[in-house]
mmCIF file of C-alpha atoms in Angstrom:
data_model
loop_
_atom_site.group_PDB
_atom_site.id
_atom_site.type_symbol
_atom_site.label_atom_id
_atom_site.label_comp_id
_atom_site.label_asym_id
_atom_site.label_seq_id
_atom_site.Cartn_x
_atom_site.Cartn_y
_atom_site.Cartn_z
ATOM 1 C CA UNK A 1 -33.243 245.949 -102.319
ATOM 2 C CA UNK A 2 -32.481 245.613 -106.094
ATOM 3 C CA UNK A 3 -34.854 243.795 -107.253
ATOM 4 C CA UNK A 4 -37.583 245.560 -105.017
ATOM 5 C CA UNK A 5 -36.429 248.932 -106.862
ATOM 6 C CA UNK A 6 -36.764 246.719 -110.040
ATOM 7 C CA UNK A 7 -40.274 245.868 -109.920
ATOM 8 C CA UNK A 8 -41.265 249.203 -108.282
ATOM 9 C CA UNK A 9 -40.135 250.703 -111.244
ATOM 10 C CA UNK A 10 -41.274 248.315 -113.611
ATOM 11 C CA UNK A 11 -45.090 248.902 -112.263
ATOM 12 C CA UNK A 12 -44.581 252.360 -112.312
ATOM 13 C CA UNK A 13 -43.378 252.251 -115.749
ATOM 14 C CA UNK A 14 -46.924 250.212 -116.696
ATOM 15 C CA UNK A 15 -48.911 252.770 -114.773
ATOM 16 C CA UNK A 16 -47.459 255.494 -117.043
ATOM 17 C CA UNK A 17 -47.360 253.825 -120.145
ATOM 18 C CA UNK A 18 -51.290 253.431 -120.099
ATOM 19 C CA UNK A 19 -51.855 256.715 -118.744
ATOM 20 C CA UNK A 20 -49.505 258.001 -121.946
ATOM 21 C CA UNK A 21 -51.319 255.580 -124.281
ATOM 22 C CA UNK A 22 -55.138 256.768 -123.473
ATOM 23 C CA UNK A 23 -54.059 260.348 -124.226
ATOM 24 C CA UNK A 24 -52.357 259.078 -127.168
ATOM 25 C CA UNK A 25 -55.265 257.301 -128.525
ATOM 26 C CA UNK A 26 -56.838 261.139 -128.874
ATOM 27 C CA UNK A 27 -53.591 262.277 -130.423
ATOM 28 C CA UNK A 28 -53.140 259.663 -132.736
ATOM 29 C CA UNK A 29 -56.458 259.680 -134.292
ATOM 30 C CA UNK A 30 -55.814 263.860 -135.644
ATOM 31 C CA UNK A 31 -52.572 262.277 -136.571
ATOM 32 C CA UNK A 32 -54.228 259.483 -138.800
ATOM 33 C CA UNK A 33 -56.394 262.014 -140.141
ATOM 34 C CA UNK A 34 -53.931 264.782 -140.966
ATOM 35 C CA UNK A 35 -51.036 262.818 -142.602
ATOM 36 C CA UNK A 36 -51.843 259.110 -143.583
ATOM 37 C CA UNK A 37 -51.612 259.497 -147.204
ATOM 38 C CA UNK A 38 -51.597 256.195 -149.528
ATOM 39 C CA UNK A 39 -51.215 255.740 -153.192
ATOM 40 C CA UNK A 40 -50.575 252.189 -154.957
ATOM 41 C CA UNK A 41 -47.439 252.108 -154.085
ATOM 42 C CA UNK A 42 -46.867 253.981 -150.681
ATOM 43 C CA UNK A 43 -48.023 254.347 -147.509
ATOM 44 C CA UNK A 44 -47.423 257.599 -145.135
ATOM 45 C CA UNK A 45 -48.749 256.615 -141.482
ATOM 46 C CA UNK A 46 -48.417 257.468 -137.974
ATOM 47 C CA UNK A 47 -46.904 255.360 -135.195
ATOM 48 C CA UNK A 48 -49.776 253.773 -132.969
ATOM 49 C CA UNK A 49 -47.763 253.506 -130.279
ATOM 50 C CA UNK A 50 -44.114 254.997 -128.717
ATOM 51 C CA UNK A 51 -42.533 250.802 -128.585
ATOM 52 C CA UNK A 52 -43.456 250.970 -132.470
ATOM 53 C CA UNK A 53 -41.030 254.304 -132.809
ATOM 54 C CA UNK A 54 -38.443 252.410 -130.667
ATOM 55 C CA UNK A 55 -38.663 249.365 -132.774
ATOM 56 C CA UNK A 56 -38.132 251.501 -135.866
ATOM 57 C CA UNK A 57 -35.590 253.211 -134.691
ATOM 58 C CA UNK A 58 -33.410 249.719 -133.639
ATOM 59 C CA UNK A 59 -34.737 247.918 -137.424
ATOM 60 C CA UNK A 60 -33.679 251.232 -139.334
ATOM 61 C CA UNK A 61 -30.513 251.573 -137.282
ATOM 62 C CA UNK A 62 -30.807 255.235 -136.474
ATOM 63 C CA UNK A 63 -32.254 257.301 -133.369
ATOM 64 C CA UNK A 64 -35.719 257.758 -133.769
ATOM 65 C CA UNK A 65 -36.564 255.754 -130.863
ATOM 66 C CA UNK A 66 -34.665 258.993 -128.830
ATOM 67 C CA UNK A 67 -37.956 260.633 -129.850
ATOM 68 C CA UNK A 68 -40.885 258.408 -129.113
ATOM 69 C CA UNK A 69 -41.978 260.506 -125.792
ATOM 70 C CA UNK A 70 -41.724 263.746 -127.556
ATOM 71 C CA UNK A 71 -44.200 262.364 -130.539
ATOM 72 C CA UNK A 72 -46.102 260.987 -128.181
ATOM 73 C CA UNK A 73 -46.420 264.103 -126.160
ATOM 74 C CA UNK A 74 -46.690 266.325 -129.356
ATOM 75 C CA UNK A 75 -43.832 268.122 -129.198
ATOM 76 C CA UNK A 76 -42.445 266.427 -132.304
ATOM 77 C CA UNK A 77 -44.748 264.122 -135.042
ATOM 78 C CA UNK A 78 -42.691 260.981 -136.107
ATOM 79 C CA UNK A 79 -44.236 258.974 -139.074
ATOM 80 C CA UNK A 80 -43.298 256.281 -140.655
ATOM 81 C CA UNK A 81 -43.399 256.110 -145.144
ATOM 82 C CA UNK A 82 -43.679 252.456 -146.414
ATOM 83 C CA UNK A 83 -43.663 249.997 -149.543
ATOM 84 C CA UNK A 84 -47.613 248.964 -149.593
ATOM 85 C CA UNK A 85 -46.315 245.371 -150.788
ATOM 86 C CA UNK A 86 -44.543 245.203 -147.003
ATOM 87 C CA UNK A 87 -46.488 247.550 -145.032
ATOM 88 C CA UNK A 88 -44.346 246.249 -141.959
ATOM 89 C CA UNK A 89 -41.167 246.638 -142.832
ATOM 90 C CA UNK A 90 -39.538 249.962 -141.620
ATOM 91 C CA UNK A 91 -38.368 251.898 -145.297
ATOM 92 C CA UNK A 92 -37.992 255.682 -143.854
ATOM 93 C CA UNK A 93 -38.757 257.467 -140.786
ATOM 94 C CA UNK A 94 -40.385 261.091 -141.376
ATOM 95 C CA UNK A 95 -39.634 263.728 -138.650
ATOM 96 C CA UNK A 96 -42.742 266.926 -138.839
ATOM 97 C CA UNK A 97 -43.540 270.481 -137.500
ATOM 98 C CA UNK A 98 -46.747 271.283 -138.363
ATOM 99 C CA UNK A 99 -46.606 270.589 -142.166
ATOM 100 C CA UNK A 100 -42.616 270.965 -142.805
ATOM 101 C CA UNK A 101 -40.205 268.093 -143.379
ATOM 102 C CA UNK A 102 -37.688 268.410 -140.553
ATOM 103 C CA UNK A 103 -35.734 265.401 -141.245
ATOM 104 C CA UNK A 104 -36.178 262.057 -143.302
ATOM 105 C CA UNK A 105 -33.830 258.916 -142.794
ATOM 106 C CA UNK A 106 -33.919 255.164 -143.680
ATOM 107 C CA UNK A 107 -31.051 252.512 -142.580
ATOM 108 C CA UNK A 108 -28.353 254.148 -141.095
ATOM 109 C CA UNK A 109 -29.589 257.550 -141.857
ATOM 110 C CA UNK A 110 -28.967 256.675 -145.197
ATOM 111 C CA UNK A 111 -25.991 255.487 -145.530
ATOM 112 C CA UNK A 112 -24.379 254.492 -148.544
ATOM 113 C CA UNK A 113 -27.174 255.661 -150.567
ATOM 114 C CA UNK A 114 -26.992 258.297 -153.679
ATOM 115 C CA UNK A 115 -29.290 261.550 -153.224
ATOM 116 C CA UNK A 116 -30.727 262.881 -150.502
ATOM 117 C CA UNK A 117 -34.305 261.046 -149.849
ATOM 118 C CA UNK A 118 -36.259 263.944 -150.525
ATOM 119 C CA UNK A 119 -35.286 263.689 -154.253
ATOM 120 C CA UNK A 120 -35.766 259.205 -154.122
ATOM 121 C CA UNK A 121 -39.058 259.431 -152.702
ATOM 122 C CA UNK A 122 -40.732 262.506 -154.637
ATOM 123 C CA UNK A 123 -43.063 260.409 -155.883
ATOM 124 C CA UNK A 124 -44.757 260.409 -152.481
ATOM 125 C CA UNK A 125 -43.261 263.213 -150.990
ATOM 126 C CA UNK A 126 -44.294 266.234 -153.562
ATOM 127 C CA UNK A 127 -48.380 264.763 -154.009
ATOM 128 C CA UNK A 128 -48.681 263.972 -149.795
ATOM 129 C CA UNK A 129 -47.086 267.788 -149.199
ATOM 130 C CA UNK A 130 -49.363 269.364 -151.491
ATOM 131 C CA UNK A 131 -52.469 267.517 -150.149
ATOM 132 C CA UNK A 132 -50.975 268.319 -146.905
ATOM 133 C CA UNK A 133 -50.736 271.989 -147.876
ATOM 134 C CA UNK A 134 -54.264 272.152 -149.097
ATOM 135 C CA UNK A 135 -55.334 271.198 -146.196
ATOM 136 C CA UNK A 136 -54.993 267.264 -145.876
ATOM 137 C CA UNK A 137 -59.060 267.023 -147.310
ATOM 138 C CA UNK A 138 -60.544 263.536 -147.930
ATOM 139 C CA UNK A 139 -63.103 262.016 -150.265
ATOM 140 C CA UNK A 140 -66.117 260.589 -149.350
ATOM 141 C CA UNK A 141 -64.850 257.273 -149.042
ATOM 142 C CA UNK A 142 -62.131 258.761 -146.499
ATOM 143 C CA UNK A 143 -58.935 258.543 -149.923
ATOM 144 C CA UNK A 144 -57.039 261.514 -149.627
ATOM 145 C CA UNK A 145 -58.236 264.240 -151.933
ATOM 146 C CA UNK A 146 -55.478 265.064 -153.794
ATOM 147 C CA UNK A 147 -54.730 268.388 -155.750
ATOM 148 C CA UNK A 148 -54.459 268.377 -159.168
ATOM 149 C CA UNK A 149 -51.521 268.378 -160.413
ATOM 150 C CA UNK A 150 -50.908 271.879 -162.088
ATOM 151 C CA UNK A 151 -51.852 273.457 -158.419
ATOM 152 C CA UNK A 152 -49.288 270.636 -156.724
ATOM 153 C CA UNK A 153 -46.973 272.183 -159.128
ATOM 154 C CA UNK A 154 -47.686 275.906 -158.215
ATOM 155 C CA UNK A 155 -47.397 275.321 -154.720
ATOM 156 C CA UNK A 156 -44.143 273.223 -154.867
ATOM 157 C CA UNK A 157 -42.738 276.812 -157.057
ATOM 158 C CA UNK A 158 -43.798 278.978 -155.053
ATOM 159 C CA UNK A 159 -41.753 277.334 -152.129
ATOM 160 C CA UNK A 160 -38.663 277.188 -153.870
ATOM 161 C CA UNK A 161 -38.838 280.897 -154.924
#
């Protein structure tokens, strides 16, 4: 009876898993489009698939992988910030609503670590959340279109006052 409930499930499982991931596809290209934001150094992407958040969540020891149906239902948006020169090694897990920073955690939730991650990643955080504020606009070549500077600057002062 056990392992007739087993493989029930199991097939049951598969049967929602590609039902979730063909819906997905048409969240997760908005999602590519609104936040992937590169520069030489960093990468700011989108999972392409719920078992990627899981995985990141068990190589960054920390719970992310406790939110891989709500991203993929779009209740929450989970992405993922990372070196360029390893592009597949999990560095920090971004939580989003709308175009806010809930939460942002590497290994262990940061354990160990001086400052908050905000303040050792601003060098991606402050130019992707002022392209994201503009409006998350791309060239012609599909690069984001970032804002110059003095306007990043504004905008990052006028949320702080």
């Amino acid at each position: 009876l056990h392992a007739k409930h087993m493989s029930t499930t199991a097939a049951a499982a598969a049967i929602r898993e590609k039902q979730t991931s063909e819906r997905y596809r048409k969240r997760l290209k908005k999602l590519v489009s609104r936040y992937t934001f590169s520069t030489e150094r960093w990468l700011i992407r989108p999972p392409v698939s719920a078992g990627e958040i899981t995985a990141e969540g068990k190589a960054l020891h920390h719970c992310v992988g406790g939110y891989a149906e709500r991203h993929v239902k779009g209740s929450t948006t989970i992405l993922f910030l990372r070196d360029r020169k390893r592009p597949g090694k999990p560095l920090m897990t971004i939580e989003m609503k709308e175009n806010q920073i809930v939460q942002i955690h590497g290994y262990q939730n940061d354990a160990g670590q001086t400052g908050m991650p905000m303040g050792r990643y601003a060098d991606i955080l402050a130019p992707w959340r002022a392209w994201l504020a503009a409006g998350s606009k791309r060239n012609k070549d599909g690069t984001p279109k970032v804002p110059r500077r003095k306007a990043a600057a504004e905008e990052g002062q006028a949320r702080t006052a």
